[in-house]
GROMACS .gro file of C-alpha atoms in nm:
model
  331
    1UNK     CA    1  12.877  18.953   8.180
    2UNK     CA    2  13.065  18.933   8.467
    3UNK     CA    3  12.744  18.929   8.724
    4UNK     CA    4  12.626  18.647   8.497
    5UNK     CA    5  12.973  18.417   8.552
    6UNK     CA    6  12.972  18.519   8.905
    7UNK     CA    7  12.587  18.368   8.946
    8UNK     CA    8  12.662  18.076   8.707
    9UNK     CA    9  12.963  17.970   8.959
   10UNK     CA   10  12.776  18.035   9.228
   11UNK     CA   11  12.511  17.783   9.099
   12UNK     CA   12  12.770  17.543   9.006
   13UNK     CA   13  12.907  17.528   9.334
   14UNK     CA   14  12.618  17.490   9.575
   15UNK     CA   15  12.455  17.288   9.332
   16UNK     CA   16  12.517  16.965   9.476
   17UNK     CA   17  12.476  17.097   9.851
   18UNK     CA   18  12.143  17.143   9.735
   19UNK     CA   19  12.105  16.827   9.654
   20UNK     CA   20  12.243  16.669   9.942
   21UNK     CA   21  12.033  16.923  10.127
   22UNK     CA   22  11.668  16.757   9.900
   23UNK     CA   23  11.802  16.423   9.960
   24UNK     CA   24  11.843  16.468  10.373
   25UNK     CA   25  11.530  16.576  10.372
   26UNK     CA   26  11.377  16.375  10.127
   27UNK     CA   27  11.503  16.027  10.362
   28UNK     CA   28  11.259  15.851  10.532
   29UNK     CA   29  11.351  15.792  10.923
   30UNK     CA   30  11.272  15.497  11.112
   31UNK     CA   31  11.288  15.456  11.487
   32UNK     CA   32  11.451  15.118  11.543
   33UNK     CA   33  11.406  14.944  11.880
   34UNK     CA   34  11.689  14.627  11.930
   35UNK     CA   35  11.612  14.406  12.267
   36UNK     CA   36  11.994  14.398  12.275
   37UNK     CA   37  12.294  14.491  12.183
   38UNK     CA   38  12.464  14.165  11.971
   39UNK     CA   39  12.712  14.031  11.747
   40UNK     CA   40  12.386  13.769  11.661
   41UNK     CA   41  12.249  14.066  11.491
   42UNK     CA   42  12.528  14.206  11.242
   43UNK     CA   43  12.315  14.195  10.946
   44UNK     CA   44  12.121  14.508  11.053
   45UNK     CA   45  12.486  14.668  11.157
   46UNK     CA   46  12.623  14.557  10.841
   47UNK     CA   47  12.349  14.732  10.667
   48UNK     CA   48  12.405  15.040  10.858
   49UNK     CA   49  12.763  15.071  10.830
   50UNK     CA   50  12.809  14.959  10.452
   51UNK     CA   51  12.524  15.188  10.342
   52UNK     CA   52  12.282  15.005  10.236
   53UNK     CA   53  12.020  15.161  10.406
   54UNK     CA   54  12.175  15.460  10.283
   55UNK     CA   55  12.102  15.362   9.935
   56UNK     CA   56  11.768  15.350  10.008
   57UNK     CA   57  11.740  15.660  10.162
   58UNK     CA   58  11.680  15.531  10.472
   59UNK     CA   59  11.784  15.722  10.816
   60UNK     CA   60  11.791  15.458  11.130
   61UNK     CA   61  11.760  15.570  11.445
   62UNK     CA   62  11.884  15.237  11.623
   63UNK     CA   63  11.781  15.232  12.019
   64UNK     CA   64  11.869  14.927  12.231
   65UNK     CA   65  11.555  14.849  12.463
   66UNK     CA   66  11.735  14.580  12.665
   67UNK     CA   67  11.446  14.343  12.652
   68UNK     CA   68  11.145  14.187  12.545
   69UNK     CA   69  10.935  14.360  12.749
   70UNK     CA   70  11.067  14.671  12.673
   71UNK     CA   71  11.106  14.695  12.345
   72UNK     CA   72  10.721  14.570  12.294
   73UNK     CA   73  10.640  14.868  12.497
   74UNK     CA   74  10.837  15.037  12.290
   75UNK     CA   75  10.645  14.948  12.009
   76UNK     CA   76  10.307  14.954  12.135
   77UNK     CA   77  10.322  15.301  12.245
   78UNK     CA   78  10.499  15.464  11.949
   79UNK     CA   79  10.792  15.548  12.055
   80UNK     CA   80  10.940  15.348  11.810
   81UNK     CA   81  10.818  15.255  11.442
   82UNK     CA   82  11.025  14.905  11.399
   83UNK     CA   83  11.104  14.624  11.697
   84UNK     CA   84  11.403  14.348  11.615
   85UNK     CA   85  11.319  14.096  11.904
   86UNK     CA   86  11.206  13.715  11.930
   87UNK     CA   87  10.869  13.657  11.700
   88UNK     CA   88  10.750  13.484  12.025
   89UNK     CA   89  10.728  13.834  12.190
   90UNK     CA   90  10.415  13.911  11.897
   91UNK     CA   91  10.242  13.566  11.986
   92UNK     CA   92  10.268  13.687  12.336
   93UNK     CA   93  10.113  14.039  12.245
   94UNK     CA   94   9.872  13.927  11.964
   95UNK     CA   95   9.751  13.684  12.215
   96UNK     CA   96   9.606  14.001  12.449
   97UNK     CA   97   9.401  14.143  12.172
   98UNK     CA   98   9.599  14.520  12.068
   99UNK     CA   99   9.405  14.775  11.966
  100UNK     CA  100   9.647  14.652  11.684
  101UNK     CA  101   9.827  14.359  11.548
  102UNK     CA  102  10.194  14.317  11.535
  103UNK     CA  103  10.296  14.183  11.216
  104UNK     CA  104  10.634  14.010  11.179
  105UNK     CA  105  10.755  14.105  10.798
  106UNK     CA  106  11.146  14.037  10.799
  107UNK     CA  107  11.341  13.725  10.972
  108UNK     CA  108  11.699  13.883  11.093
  109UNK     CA  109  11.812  13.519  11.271
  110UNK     CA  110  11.678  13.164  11.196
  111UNK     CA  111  11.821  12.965  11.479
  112UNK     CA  112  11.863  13.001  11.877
  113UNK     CA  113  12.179  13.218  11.952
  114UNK     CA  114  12.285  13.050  12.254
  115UNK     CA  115  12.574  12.775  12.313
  116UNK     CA  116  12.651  12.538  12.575
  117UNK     CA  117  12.945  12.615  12.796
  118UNK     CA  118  13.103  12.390  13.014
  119UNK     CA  119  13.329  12.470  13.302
  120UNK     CA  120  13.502  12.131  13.344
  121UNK     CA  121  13.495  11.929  13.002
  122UNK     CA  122  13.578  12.010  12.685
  123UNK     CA  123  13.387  11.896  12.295
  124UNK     CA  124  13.550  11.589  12.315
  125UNK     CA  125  13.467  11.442  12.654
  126UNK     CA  126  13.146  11.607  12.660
  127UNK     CA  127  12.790  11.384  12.655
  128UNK     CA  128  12.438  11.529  12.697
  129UNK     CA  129  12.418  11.279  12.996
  130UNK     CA  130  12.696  11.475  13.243
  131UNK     CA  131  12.451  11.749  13.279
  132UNK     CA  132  12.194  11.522  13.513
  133UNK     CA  133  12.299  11.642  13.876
  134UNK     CA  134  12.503  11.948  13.756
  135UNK     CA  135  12.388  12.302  13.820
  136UNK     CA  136  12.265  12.463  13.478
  137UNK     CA  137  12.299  12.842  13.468
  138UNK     CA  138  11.982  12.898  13.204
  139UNK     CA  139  11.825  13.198  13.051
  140UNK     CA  140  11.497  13.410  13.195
  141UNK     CA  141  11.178  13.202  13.187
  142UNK     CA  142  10.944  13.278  12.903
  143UNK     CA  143  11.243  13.436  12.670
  144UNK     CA  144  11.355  13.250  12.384
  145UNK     CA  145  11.675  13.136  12.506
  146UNK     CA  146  11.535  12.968  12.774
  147UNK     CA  147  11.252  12.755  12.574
  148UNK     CA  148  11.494  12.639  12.325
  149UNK     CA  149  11.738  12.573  12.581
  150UNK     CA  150  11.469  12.332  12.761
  151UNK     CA  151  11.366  12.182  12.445
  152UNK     CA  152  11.729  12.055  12.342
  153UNK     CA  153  11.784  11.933  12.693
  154UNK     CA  154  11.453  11.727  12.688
  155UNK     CA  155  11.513  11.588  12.258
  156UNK     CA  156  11.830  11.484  12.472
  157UNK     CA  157  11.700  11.256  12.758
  158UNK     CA  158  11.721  11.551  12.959
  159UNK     CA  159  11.402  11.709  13.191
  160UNK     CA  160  11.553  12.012  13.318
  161UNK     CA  161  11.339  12.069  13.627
  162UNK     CA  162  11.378  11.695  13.741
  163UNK     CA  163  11.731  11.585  13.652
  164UNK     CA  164  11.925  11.898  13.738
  165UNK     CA  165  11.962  12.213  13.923
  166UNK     CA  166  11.817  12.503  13.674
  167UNK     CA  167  11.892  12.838  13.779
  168UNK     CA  168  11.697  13.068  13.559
  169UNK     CA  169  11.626  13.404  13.809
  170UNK     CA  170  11.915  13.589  13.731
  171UNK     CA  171  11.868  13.936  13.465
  172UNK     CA  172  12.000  13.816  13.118
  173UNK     CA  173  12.269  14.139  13.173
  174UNK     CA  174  12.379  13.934  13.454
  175UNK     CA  175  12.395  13.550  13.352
  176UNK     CA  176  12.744  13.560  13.220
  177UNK     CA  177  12.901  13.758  13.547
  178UNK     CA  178  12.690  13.496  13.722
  179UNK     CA  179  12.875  13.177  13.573
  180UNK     CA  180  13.267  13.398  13.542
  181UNK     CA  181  13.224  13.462  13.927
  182UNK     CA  182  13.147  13.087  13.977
  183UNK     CA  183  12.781  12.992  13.943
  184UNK     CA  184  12.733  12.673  13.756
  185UNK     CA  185  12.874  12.384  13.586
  186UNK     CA  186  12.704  12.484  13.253
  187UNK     CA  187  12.595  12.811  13.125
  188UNK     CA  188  12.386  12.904  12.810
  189UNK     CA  189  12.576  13.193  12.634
  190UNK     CA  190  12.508  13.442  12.351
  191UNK     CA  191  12.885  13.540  12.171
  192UNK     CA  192  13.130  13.730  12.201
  193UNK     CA  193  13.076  13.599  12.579
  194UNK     CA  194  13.127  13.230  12.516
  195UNK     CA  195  13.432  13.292  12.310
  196UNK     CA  196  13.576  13.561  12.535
  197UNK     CA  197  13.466  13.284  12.819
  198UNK     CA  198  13.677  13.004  12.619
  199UNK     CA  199  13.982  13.278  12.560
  200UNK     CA  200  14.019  13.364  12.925
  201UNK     CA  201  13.965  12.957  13.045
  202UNK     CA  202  13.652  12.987  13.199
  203UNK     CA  203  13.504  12.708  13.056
  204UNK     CA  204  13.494  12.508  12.675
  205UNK     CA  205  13.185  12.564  12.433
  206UNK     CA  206  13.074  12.234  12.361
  207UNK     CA  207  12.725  12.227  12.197
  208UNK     CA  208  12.495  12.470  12.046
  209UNK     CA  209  12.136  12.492  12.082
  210UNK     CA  210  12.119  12.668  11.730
  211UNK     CA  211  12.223  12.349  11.561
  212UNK     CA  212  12.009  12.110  11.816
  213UNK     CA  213  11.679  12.295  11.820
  214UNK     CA  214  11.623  12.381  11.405
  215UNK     CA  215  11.493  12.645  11.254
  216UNK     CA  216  11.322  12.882  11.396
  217UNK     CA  217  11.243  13.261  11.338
  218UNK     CA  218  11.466  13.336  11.620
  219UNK     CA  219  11.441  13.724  11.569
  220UNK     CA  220  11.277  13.918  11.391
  221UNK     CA  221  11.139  14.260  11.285
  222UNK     CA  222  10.815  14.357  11.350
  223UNK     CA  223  10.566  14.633  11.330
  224UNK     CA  224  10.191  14.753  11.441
  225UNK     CA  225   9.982  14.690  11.121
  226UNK     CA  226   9.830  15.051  11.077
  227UNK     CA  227  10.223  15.111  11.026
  228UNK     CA  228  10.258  14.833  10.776
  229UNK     CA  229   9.930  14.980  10.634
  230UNK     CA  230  10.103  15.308  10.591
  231UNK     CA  231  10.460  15.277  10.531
  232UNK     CA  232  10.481  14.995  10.282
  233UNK     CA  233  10.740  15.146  10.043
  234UNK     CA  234  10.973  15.239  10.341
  235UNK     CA  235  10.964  14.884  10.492
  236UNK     CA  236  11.015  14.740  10.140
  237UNK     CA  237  11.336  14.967  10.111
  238UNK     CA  238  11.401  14.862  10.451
  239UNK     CA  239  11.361  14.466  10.418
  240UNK     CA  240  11.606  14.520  10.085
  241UNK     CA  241  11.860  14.676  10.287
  242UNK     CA  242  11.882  14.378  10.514
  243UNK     CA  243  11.850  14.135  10.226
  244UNK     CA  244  12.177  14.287  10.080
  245UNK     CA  245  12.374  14.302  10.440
  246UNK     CA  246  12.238  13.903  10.492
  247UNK     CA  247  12.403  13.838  10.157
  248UNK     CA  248  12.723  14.031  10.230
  249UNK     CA  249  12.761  13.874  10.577
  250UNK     CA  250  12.809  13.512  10.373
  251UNK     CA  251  13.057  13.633  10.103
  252UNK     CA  252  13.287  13.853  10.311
  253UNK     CA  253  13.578  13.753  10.494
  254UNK     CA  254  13.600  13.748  10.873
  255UNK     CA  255  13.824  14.063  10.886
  256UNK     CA  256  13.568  14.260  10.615
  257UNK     CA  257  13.288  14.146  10.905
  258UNK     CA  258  13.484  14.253  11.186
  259UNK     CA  259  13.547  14.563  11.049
  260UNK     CA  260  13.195  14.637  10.971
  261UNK     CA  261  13.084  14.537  11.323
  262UNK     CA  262  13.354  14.688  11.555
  263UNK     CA  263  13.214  15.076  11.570
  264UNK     CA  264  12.925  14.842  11.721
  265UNK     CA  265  13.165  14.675  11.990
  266UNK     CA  266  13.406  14.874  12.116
  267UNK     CA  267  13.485  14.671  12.430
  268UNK     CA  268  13.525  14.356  12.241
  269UNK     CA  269  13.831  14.304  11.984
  270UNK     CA  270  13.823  14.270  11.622
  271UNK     CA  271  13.933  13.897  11.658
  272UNK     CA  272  13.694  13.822  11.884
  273UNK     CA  273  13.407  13.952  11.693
  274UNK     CA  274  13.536  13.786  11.380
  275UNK     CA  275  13.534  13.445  11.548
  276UNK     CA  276  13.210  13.509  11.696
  277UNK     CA  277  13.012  13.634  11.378
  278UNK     CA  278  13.207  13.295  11.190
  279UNK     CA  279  13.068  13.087  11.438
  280UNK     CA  280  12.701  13.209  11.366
  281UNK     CA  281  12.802  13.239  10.994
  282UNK     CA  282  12.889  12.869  10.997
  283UNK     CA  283  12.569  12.711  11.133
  284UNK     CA  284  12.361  12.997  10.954
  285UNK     CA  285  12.216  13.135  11.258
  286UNK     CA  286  12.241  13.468  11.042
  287UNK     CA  287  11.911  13.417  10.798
  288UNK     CA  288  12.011  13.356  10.429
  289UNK     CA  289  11.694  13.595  10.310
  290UNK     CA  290  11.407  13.739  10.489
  291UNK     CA  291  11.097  13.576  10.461
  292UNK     CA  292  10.982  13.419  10.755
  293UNK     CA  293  10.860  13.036  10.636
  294UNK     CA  294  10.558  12.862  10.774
  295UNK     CA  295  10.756  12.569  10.916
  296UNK     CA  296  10.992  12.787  11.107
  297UNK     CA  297  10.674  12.974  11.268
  298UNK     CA  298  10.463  12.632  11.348
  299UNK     CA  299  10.828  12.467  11.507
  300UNK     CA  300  10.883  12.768  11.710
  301UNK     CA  301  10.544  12.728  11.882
  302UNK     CA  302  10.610  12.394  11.878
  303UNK     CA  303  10.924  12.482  12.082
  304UNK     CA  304  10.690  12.735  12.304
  305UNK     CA  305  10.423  12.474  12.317
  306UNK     CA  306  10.623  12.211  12.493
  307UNK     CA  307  10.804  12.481  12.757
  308UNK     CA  308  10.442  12.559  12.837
  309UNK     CA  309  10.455  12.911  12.707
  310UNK     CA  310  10.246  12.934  12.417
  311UNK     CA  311   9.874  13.082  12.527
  312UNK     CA  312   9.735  12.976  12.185
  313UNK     CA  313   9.805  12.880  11.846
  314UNK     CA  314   9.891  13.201  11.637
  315UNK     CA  315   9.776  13.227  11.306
  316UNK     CA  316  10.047  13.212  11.002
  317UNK     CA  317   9.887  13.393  10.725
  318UNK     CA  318   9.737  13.649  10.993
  319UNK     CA  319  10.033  13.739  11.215
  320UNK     CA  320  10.339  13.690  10.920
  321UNK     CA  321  10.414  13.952  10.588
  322UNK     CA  322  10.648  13.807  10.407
  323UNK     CA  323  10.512  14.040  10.054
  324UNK     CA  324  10.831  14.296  10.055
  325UNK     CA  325  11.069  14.028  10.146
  326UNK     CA  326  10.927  13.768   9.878
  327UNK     CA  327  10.955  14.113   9.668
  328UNK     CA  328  11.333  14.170   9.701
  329UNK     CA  329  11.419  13.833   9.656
  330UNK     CA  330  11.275  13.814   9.315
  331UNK     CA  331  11.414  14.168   9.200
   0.00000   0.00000   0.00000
């Protein structure tokens, strides 16, 4: 009798090791490639540190590629299962014929990133018109950044190869040391540097090109197809984790955000990334829902059309999955 209590407590008590033992290895891993490191992106961080990949037994293993180029290759030689980068890096790729597609099947950010920072005006003196004959500290040509950048300037009067001085050869890592140390009269920023910029009197934000250029699917995550083909249960759980973290990220308060983001950040303060992350919040650069809409693809070519990037039209129905996102939505 006593053997039998002495096994029945035994039971008892490793009882739910073993089943946090069957559920570690019953979670599905997926190797997450990020072209950066960014506050633009706190849906997917929000979804990692609230758990809701968790709850859907989901493991991330979250690498920042630090670029475009990068984390395609990334992609396109397996060492990672999942990109988050600008759809216009799969038109690019698609274009060249892979052995396989990459599909684009969950829209992170809907509108350019990027603000306007001036170093000697502020929002209330400033008109599109002062940039002709300044010195414009722009993003890499061929990114993102740099195509909706050159699209607002142009909707505003502006050609920005004619009526200023573009710079637009310096690493993206180095833009913002670029302008602090002096280079420029304007500079196009991602946060927390144009609010740490503005804090330390380097300069006033005084337009965004998220609010100028529309919507677009600004970034977004993609995969090869055989892996869509495969794995469609694990990107559904995946594409209703990040529906539940872009929810959360528009009915929490900036301190609940910052909190969420900071293990993320550590070299940036908690007010900081609050302000930031509100900023996005405000003009819904952070995507209300997943699905990637057909006039969001057809204006960002548009956008990639008139920079004289785009190498051909890319096919909608071919190159875009919106089936788990349309999915979670309806649940």
């Amino acid at each position: 009798m006593k053997v039998l209590s002495a096994l029945l407590c035994f039971f008892i008590f490793i009882g739910p090791l073993t089943a946090c033992s069957f559920q570690q290895e019953d979670s599905e891993t997926i190797r997450l490639a990020e072209v950066t490191r960014s506050i633009f992106y706190a849906p997917l961080y929000v979804a990692m540190e609230e758990g809701f990949f968790e709850e859907e037994n989901l493991n991330i293993e979250l690498t920042t590629t630090w670029g475009g180029d990068k984390t395609m290759t990334s992609l396109l030689s397996d060492g990672s299962d999942v990109a988050l980068v600008g759809a216009e890096t799969s038109i690019y790729v698609n274009s060249q014929e892979p052995a396989e597609p990459i599909i684009n099947f969950a829209m992170l950010t809907q509108s350019d990133g990027t603000f306007l920072m001036a170093r000697n005006e502020t929002a209330e003196t400033f008109d599109w018109e002062n940039l002709k004959g300044s010195t414009f500290l722009g993003q890499r040509k061929g990114g993102m950044p740099q195509m909706a950048g050159e699209f607002v300037l142009k909707k505003n009067n502006i050609d920005p190869h004619r009526d200023l001085d573009l710079i637009q050869n310096i690493d993206f890592a180095n833009i913002a040391n670029a302008y602090a140390s002096g280079t420029g009269d304007y500079v196009q920023l991602f946060e927390p540097q144009a609010t740490m910029f503005e804090q330390k009197g380097l300069g006033h934000i005084v337009a965004s090109f998220g609010e100028e250029s529309g919507a677009v699917p600004y970034t977004v995550f993609m995969a090869k197809e055989g892996y869509l083909e495969e794995k469609g249960d694990t990107l559904e759980s995946f594409t209703r984790a990040i529906y539940k973290a872009q929810q959360w990220i528009y009915e929490s308060s900036p301190e609940e955000i910052a909190a969420a983001l900071t293990p993320y950040f550590d070299d940036t303060s908690e007010e900081i990334i609050a302000d930031s992350a509100v900023r996005y919040r405000d003009q819904e650069s952070y995507a209300t829902s997943p699905v990637l809409t057909e006039e969001a693809w057809d204006n960002l070519q548009d956008i990639m059309e008139e920079a004289g990037e785009l190498p051909e039209r890319s096919d909608y129905e071919k190159f875009v999955d919106n089936q788990w996102a349309e999915k979670v939505m309806n649940e």
